[in-house]
XYZ file of N, CA and C in Angstrom:
561
model
N -32.172 25.652 120.224
C -31.807 27.054 120.336
C -30.289 27.158 120.475
N -29.686 28.097 119.758
C -28.228 28.233 119.862
C -27.831 28.726 121.250
N -26.635 28.382 121.628
C -26.127 28.802 122.935
C -25.729 30.265 122.953
N -25.388 30.802 121.799
C -25.084 32.228 121.697
C -25.996 32.817 120.633
N -26.498 34.016 120.849
C -27.392 34.617 119.867
C -26.678 34.885 118.545
N -27.456 34.919 117.505
C -26.946 35.228 116.171
C -26.900 36.746 116.033
N -25.708 37.269 115.812
C -25.549 38.713 115.631
C -25.965 39.149 114.233
N -26.307 40.411 114.129
C -26.371 41.087 112.837
C -25.085 41.899 112.730
N -24.839 42.440 111.564
C -23.637 43.264 111.420
C -23.714 44.479 112.334
N -24.894 45.052 112.486
C -25.011 46.282 113.275
C -24.903 46.053 114.778
N -25.279 44.871 115.277
C -25.176 44.665 116.728
C -23.976 43.802 117.133
N -23.176 43.386 116.177
C -21.967 42.606 116.478
C -20.920 43.511 117.118
N -19.999 42.928 117.869
C -18.897 43.734 118.397
C -18.196 44.478 117.255
N -17.795 45.692 117.521
C -17.171 46.542 116.495
C -16.025 45.828 115.782
N -15.201 45.090 116.527
C -14.049 44.410 115.927
C -14.451 43.307 114.947
N -15.689 42.862 114.997
C -16.149 41.789 114.111
C -16.884 42.301 112.881
N -17.280 43.544 112.869
C -18.190 44.031 111.824
C -17.608 43.995 110.420
N -16.376 44.422 110.245
C -15.804 44.424 108.891
C -15.647 43.000 108.373
N -15.233 42.095 109.229
C -15.115 40.689 108.823
C -16.478 40.136 108.425
N -17.515 40.489 109.174
C -18.861 40.035 108.824
C -19.308 40.618 107.486
N -18.980 41.877 107.245
C -19.331 42.484 105.949
C -18.665 41.731 104.802
N -17.387 41.394 104.968
C -16.668 40.642 103.917
C -17.296 39.269 103.708
N -17.620 38.599 104.791
C -18.238 37.277 104.680
C -19.610 37.364 104.025
N -20.370 38.388 104.378
C -21.688 38.568 103.769
C -21.561 38.792 102.261
N -20.589 39.603 101.852
C -20.375 39.831 100.412
C -19.962 38.538 99.712
N -19.063 37.796 100.335
C -18.569 36.562 99.720
C -19.645 35.485 99.637
N -20.462 35.364 100.680
C -21.454 34.291 100.746
C -22.820 34.706 100.189
N -23.023 35.986 99.992
C -24.323 36.454 99.529
C -25.287 36.767 100.656
N -24.935 36.369 101.853
C -25.723 36.665 103.059
C -24.883 36.306 104.269
N -25.315 36.726 105.410
C -24.604 36.423 106.647
C -25.111 35.090 107.191
N -24.232 34.123 107.278
C -24.605 32.806 107.792
C -24.587 32.805 109.319
N -25.433 31.970 109.904
C -25.501 31.886 111.363
C -24.156 31.560 111.992
N -23.398 30.651 111.395
C -22.104 30.284 111.977
C -21.208 31.510 112.114
N -21.162 32.352 111.092
C -20.310 33.547 111.139
C -20.858 34.566 112.135
N -22.175 34.703 112.168
C -22.800 35.651 113.089
C -22.613 35.220 114.541
N -22.463 33.925 114.772
C -22.189 33.441 116.127
C -20.702 33.572 116.464
N -19.842 33.327 115.487
C -18.403 33.517 115.713
C -18.087 34.960 116.090
N -18.892 35.890 115.605
C -18.640 37.316 115.809
C -18.659 37.724 117.275
N -19.263 36.929 118.145
C -19.279 37.265 119.574
C -17.873 37.483 120.110
N -16.951 36.670 119.652
C -15.555 36.787 120.085
C -14.721 37.057 118.837
N -14.292 38.291 118.637
C -13.519 38.608 117.431
C -12.345 37.668 117.189
N -11.763 37.115 118.239
C -10.651 36.180 118.067
C -11.110 34.921 117.329
N -12.332 34.474 117.571
C -12.846 33.279 116.889
C -13.012 33.565 115.400
N -13.616 34.691 115.090
C -13.808 35.069 113.688
C -12.463 35.277 112.999
N -11.511 35.889 113.690
C -10.180 36.116 113.109
C -9.447 34.794 112.889
N -9.569 33.863 113.820
C -8.920 32.559 113.658
C -9.507 31.818 112.464
N -10.819 31.838 112.347
C -11.492 31.202 111.210
C -11.024 31.822 109.896
N -11.045 33.140 109.837
C -10.635 33.811 108.601
C -9.156 33.594 108.312
N -8.347 33.539 109.345
C -6.916 33.340 109.147
C -6.603 32.027 108.461
N -7.208 30.947 108.929
C -6.917 29.657 108.296
C -7.528 29.589 106.902
N -8.713 30.199 106.727
C -9.322 30.221 105.392
C -8.454 31.009 104.413
N -7.930 32.139 104.857
C -7.073 32.957 103.988
C -5.753 32.257 103.695
N -5.203 31.555 104.665
C -3.956 30.815 104.436
C -4.165 29.730 103.387
N -5.267 29.023 103.484
C -5.566 27.978 102.507
C -5.802 28.586 101.131
N -6.568 29.674 101.074
C -6.841 30.318 99.780
C -5.570 30.875 99.148
N -4.682 31.415 99.963
C -3.484 32.050 99.435
C -2.321 31.119 99.162
N -2.283 29.992 99.864
C -1.111 29.120 99.763
C -1.440 27.673 99.429
N -2.713 27.314 99.477
C -3.089 25.925 99.231
C -2.983 25.544 97.764
N -2.789 24.269 97.529
C -2.628 23.790 96.157
C -3.795 22.945 95.657
N -4.712 22.574 96.531
C -5.819 21.722 96.107
C -6.860 22.528 95.336
N -7.419 21.918 94.308
C -8.464 22.578 93.523
C -9.769 22.592 94.325
N -10.749 23.405 93.884
C -12.000 23.520 94.643
C -12.724 22.190 94.858
N -12.727 21.312 93.872
C -13.410 20.023 94.049
C -12.741 19.203 95.151
N -11.433 19.204 95.187
C -10.718 18.455 96.224
C -10.976 19.066 97.594
N -10.932 20.398 97.681
C -11.196 21.066 98.967
C -12.591 20.718 99.484
N -13.580 20.747 98.598
C -14.950 20.445 99.029
C -15.107 18.972 99.389
N -14.428 18.087 98.681
C -14.487 16.664 99.030
C -13.903 16.439 100.425
N -12.795 17.101 100.722
C -12.201 17.003 102.062
C -13.199 17.502 103.104
N -13.808 18.652 102.848
C -14.761 19.230 103.800
C -15.952 18.303 104.027
N -16.466 17.710 102.959
C -17.596 16.784 103.090
C -17.205 15.551 103.899
N -16.034 15.000 103.617
C -15.586 13.802 104.329
C -15.395 14.089 105.815
N -14.755 15.204 106.131
C -14.490 15.543 107.533
C -15.796 15.865 108.262
N -16.691 16.604 107.631
C -17.974 16.929 108.265
C -18.778 15.668 108.548
N -18.688 14.688 107.660
C -19.398 13.430 107.888
C -18.802 12.673 109.074
N -17.477 12.611 109.146
C -16.827 11.947 110.285
C -17.225 12.640 111.586
N -17.244 13.970 111.562
C -17.563 14.747 112.763
C -19.059 14.850 113.042
N -19.868 14.313 112.138
C -21.325 14.363 112.278
C -21.836 15.801 112.410
N -21.261 16.690 111.606
C -21.695 18.083 111.615
C -22.677 18.302 110.468
N -23.957 18.280 110.792
C -24.987 18.441 109.768
C -24.909 19.816 109.118
N -24.577 20.837 109.896
C -24.484 22.188 109.337
C -23.427 22.224 108.237
N -22.235 21.712 108.526
C -21.153 21.756 107.533
C -21.396 20.786 106.388
N -22.023 19.646 106.657
C -22.361 18.752 105.555
C -23.314 19.450 104.591
N -24.253 20.196 105.125
C -25.192 20.928 104.274
C -24.485 22.049 103.526
N -23.658 22.817 104.226
C -22.936 23.920 103.580
C -22.028 23.405 102.472
N -21.326 22.312 102.732
C -20.369 21.818 101.744
C -21.023 20.961 100.668
N -22.264 20.545 100.878
C -23.007 19.942 99.771
C -23.249 21.015 98.721
N -23.673 22.195 99.163
C -23.857 23.313 98.223
C -22.519 23.731 97.629
N -21.483 23.823 98.467
C -20.159 24.191 97.977
C -19.598 23.164 97.010
N -19.838 21.902 97.300
C -19.379 20.837 96.419
C -20.049 20.899 95.059
N -21.340 21.190 95.070
C -22.042 21.332 93.791
C -21.507 22.536 93.019
N -21.234 23.622 93.704
C -20.672 24.802 93.037
C -19.289 24.502 92.463
N -18.559 23.586 93.101
C -17.218 23.221 92.633
C -17.246 22.195 91.503
N -18.418 21.594 91.265
C -18.530 20.659 90.151
C -18.948 19.245 90.491
N -19.160 18.939 91.774
C -19.670 17.619 92.138
C -21.174 17.591 91.919
N -21.725 16.458 91.546
C -23.178 16.314 91.474
C -23.706 16.124 92.895
N -24.994 16.313 93.076
C -25.603 16.095 94.384
C -25.356 14.659 94.845
N -25.513 13.712 93.937
C -25.299 12.309 94.277
C -23.847 12.061 94.700
N -22.912 12.702 94.025
C -21.502 12.539 94.399
C -21.219 13.109 95.784
N -21.859 14.236 96.135
C -21.627 14.797 97.472
C -22.111 13.842 98.552
N -23.244 13.196 98.314
C -23.762 12.217 99.276
C -22.808 11.028 99.366
N -22.332 10.548 98.230
C -21.411 9.407 98.215
C -20.091 9.749 98.905
N -19.609 10.974 98.728
C -18.382 11.392 99.424
C -18.615 11.373 100.932
N -19.732 11.926 101.371
C -20.046 11.918 102.803
C -20.111 10.496 103.344
N -20.697 9.599 102.550
C -20.872 8.210 102.981
C -19.614 7.366 102.826
N -18.583 7.926 102.196
C -17.367 7.161 101.943
C -17.536 6.129 100.849
N -18.538 6.317 99.995
C -18.862 5.331 98.962
C -18.648 5.856 97.549
N -18.048 7.009 97.425
C -17.879 7.610 96.096
C -16.786 6.892 95.317
N -16.979 6.793 94.026
C -15.972 6.241 93.116
C -15.224 7.424 92.522
N -14.179 7.843 93.211
C -13.480 9.076 92.876
C -12.154 8.841 92.184
N -11.800 7.623 92.003
C -10.467 7.301 91.523
C -9.561 7.082 92.709
N -8.503 6.308 92.517
C -7.663 5.927 93.653
C -6.923 7.083 94.310
N -6.565 8.111 93.553
C -5.777 9.197 94.141
C -6.599 9.991 95.152
N -7.777 10.468 94.743
C -8.606 11.241 95.669
C -9.133 10.360 96.793
N -9.488 9.124 96.488
C -9.971 8.213 97.532
C -8.917 8.027 98.622
N -7.657 7.906 98.228
C -6.579 7.737 99.209
C -6.413 8.981 100.070
N -6.529 10.160 99.454
C -6.415 11.406 100.213
C -7.553 11.531 101.218
N -8.775 11.210 100.787
C -9.921 11.307 101.690
C -9.839 10.278 102.813
N -9.243 9.128 102.553
C -9.054 8.138 103.620
C -8.145 8.703 104.705
N -7.094 9.405 104.301
C -6.208 10.038 105.285
C -6.972 11.125 106.041
N -7.742 11.944 105.332
C -8.520 13.007 105.981
C -9.480 12.426 107.011
N -10.154 11.343 106.645
C -11.086 10.711 107.585
C -10.356 10.180 108.821
N -9.179 9.618 108.623
C -8.423 9.115 109.779
C -7.951 10.256 110.668
N -7.488 11.349 110.073
C -7.086 12.505 110.885
C -8.253 12.938 111.766
N -9.422 13.116 111.141
C -10.595 13.604 111.869
C -11.111 12.586 112.876
N -11.087 11.337 112.529
C -11.676 10.317 113.385
C -10.761 9.760 114.454
N -9.458 10.013 114.323
C -8.488 9.427 115.252
C -7.609 10.480 115.915
N -8.176 11.624 116.210
C -7.483 12.743 116.853
C -6.099 13.000 116.267
N -6.023 12.949 114.951
C -4.790 13.275 114.256
C -3.937 12.090 113.864
N -4.181 10.952 114.454
C -3.379 9.774 114.121
C -3.839 9.184 112.795
N -2.872 8.786 111.976
C -3.147 8.167 110.680
C -2.342 6.877 110.612
N -2.983 5.819 110.193
C -2.295 4.532 110.089
C -1.214 4.583 109.012
N -0.206 3.776 109.206
C 0.844 3.665 108.192
C 0.256 3.205 106.864
N -0.739 2.327 106.924
C -1.348 1.810 105.694
C -2.027 2.927 104.903
N -2.780 3.799 105.587
C -3.451 4.904 104.888
C -2.428 5.883 104.328
N -1.411 6.182 105.120
C -0.361 7.105 104.669
C 0.342 6.542 103.432
N 0.711 5.275 103.501
C 1.418 4.645 102.388
C 0.527 4.573 101.151
N -0.753 4.294 101.332
C -1.675 4.251 100.190
C -1.752 5.619 99.520
N -1.764 6.677 100.311
C -1.790 8.032 99.741
C -0.500 8.311 98.980
N 0.625 7.912 99.542
C 1.911 8.097 98.848
C 1.925 7.317 97.536
N 1.476 6.081 97.576
C 1.456 5.244 96.375
C 0.475 5.766 95.334
N -0.557 6.479 95.785
C -1.536 7.063 94.862
C -1.008 8.332 94.200
N 0.117 8.842 94.692
C 0.727 10.000 94.047
C 0.791 11.270 94.871
N 0.370 11.228 96.130
C 0.426 12.411 96.980
C 1.811 12.526 97.596
N 2.376 13.729 97.568
C 3.697 13.979 98.121
C 3.636 14.528 99.534
N 4.810 14.743 100.099
C 4.906 15.254 101.467
C 4.204 16.597 101.631
N 4.408 17.510 100.694
C 3.799 18.840 100.806
C 2.278 18.739 100.778
N 1.742 17.901 99.914
C 0.286 17.768 99.812
C -0.301 17.101 101.051
N 0.383 16.104 101.575
C -0.121 15.454 102.784
C -0.020 16.380 103.993
N 1.001 17.226 104.030
C 1.082 18.228 105.098
C -0.034 19.257 104.935
N -0.260 19.700 103.694
C -1.337 20.661 103.440
C -2.695 20.095 103.833
N -2.894 18.810 103.593
C -4.167 18.180 103.945
C -4.516 18.451 105.397
N -3.516 18.440 106.271
C -3.783 18.685 107.684
C -4.416 20.056 107.899
N -3.963 21.076 107.164
C -4.551 22.417 107.303
C -6.022 22.403 106.903
N -6.343 21.688 105.840
C -7.743 21.606 105.401
C -8.595 20.889 106.445
N -8.084 19.795 106.969
C -8.829 19.071 107.995
C -9.000 19.951 109.233
N -7.939 20.630 109.650
C -8.018 21.497 110.832
C -9.040 22.610 110.638
N -9.077 23.203 109.452
C -10.055 24.260 109.176
C -11.471 23.726 109.316
N -11.687 22.521 108.840
C -13.020 21.938 108.928
C -13.350 21.463 110.332
N -12.369 20.959 111.061
C -12.609 20.622 112.465
C -13.030 21.865 113.243
N -12.391 22.985 112.952
C -12.697 24.247 113.625
C -14.180 24.584 113.469
N -14.676 24.550 112.235
C -16.080 24.911 112.017
C -17.018 23.824 112.518
N -16.671 22.565 112.311
C -17.541 21.487 112.791
C -17.700 21.555 114.305
N -16.589 21.673 115.003
C -16.646 21.702 116.459
C -17.323 22.973 116.960
N -17.074 24.093 116.298
C -17.737 25.325 116.713
C -19.254 25.162 116.605
N -19.720 24.583 115.510
C -21.160 24.370 115.348
C -21.722 23.483 116.446
N -21.005 22.427 116.799
C -21.458 21.568 117.896
C -21.454 22.341 119.218
N -20.387 23.088 119.438
C -20.175 23.810 120.689
C -21.274 24.833 120.962
N -21.623 25.627 119.954
C -22.628 26.675 120.163
C -24.016 26.269 119.688
N -24.142 25.067 119.138
C -25.419 24.565 118.627
C -26.007 25.497 117.569
N -25.226 25.741 116.538
C -25.644 26.628 115.449
C -26.969 26.160 114.861
N -27.904 27.088 114.787
C -29.213 26.800 114.193
C -29.089 26.700 112.679
N -29.819 25.765 112.064
C -29.771 25.648 110.606
C -30.299 26.900 109.920
N -29.559 27.374 108.939
C -30.035 28.465 108.086
C -29.693 28.164 106.629
N -29.436 26.885 106.369
C -29.094 26.402 105.035
C -30.025 25.243 104.692
N -30.253 25.009 103.409
C -31.024 23.811 103.054
C -30.274 22.560 103.521
N -30.999 21.642 104.103
C -30.374 20.416 104.593
C -29.888 19.565 103.431
N -28.729 18.976 103.598
C -28.207 18.037 102.605
C -29.082 16.788 102.604
N -29.133 16.070 101.484
C -29.920 14.837 101.445
C -29.538 13.899 102.589
N -30.569 13.370 103.236
C -30.350 12.483 104.368
C -30.258 13.206 105.691
N -30.232 14.533 105.657
C -30.118 15.309 106.894
C -31.343 16.190 107.129
N -32.410 15.934 106.396
C -33.621 16.721 106.558
C -34.101 16.614 108.005
N -34.536 17.735 108.545
C -35.035 17.756 109.909
C -33.950 17.755 110.971
N -32.712 18.016 110.574
C -31.616 18.015 111.544
C -31.732 19.191 112.492
N -31.144 19.017 113.637
C -31.100 20.078 114.636
C -29.650 20.229 115.091
N -29.341 21.295 115.825
C -27.957 21.506 116.256
C -27.379 20.375 117.097
N -28.203 19.556 117.679
C -27.694 18.459 118.517
C -27.459 17.181 117.713
N -27.762 17.200 116.424
C -27.567 16.003 115.577
C -26.111 15.801 115.237
């Protein structure tokens, strides 16, 4: 059971309702994570703020963004986000098998994307610290300073949702990603 009830648009705090309407239009329905964020308008605004910053200023293509999200969700053991980004990854052009391989760190993505995801995994798994070897491998693979700085925003956005799901124990309302069938908020 979630720690906070799932709001509807009509019973959410007034300050959260318009944001929920926008999210519902964008996603096709209101997801539990967003309906739980609505309890505190600041949480929903913070989530939307980083998402809008990435959408408006980010340089990574949708496939790269989804690969980052899958890698970070796997490191954080967030079944909700792994499931959400499996669907998002497929919409961006990854096959189902590729999304599983990205989560497992076993995908054959080419050296450039593999190096970027290695840095993302280290950021998420080491409280922001990245080894010189991973950083240098990303540089040698062709990633520049601006892209490596941007990567941090993507990882932070995903940490925000992963940790929020753990914190409030978001109930599943999405099809489980392969290997996560039967997951619960405590997984």
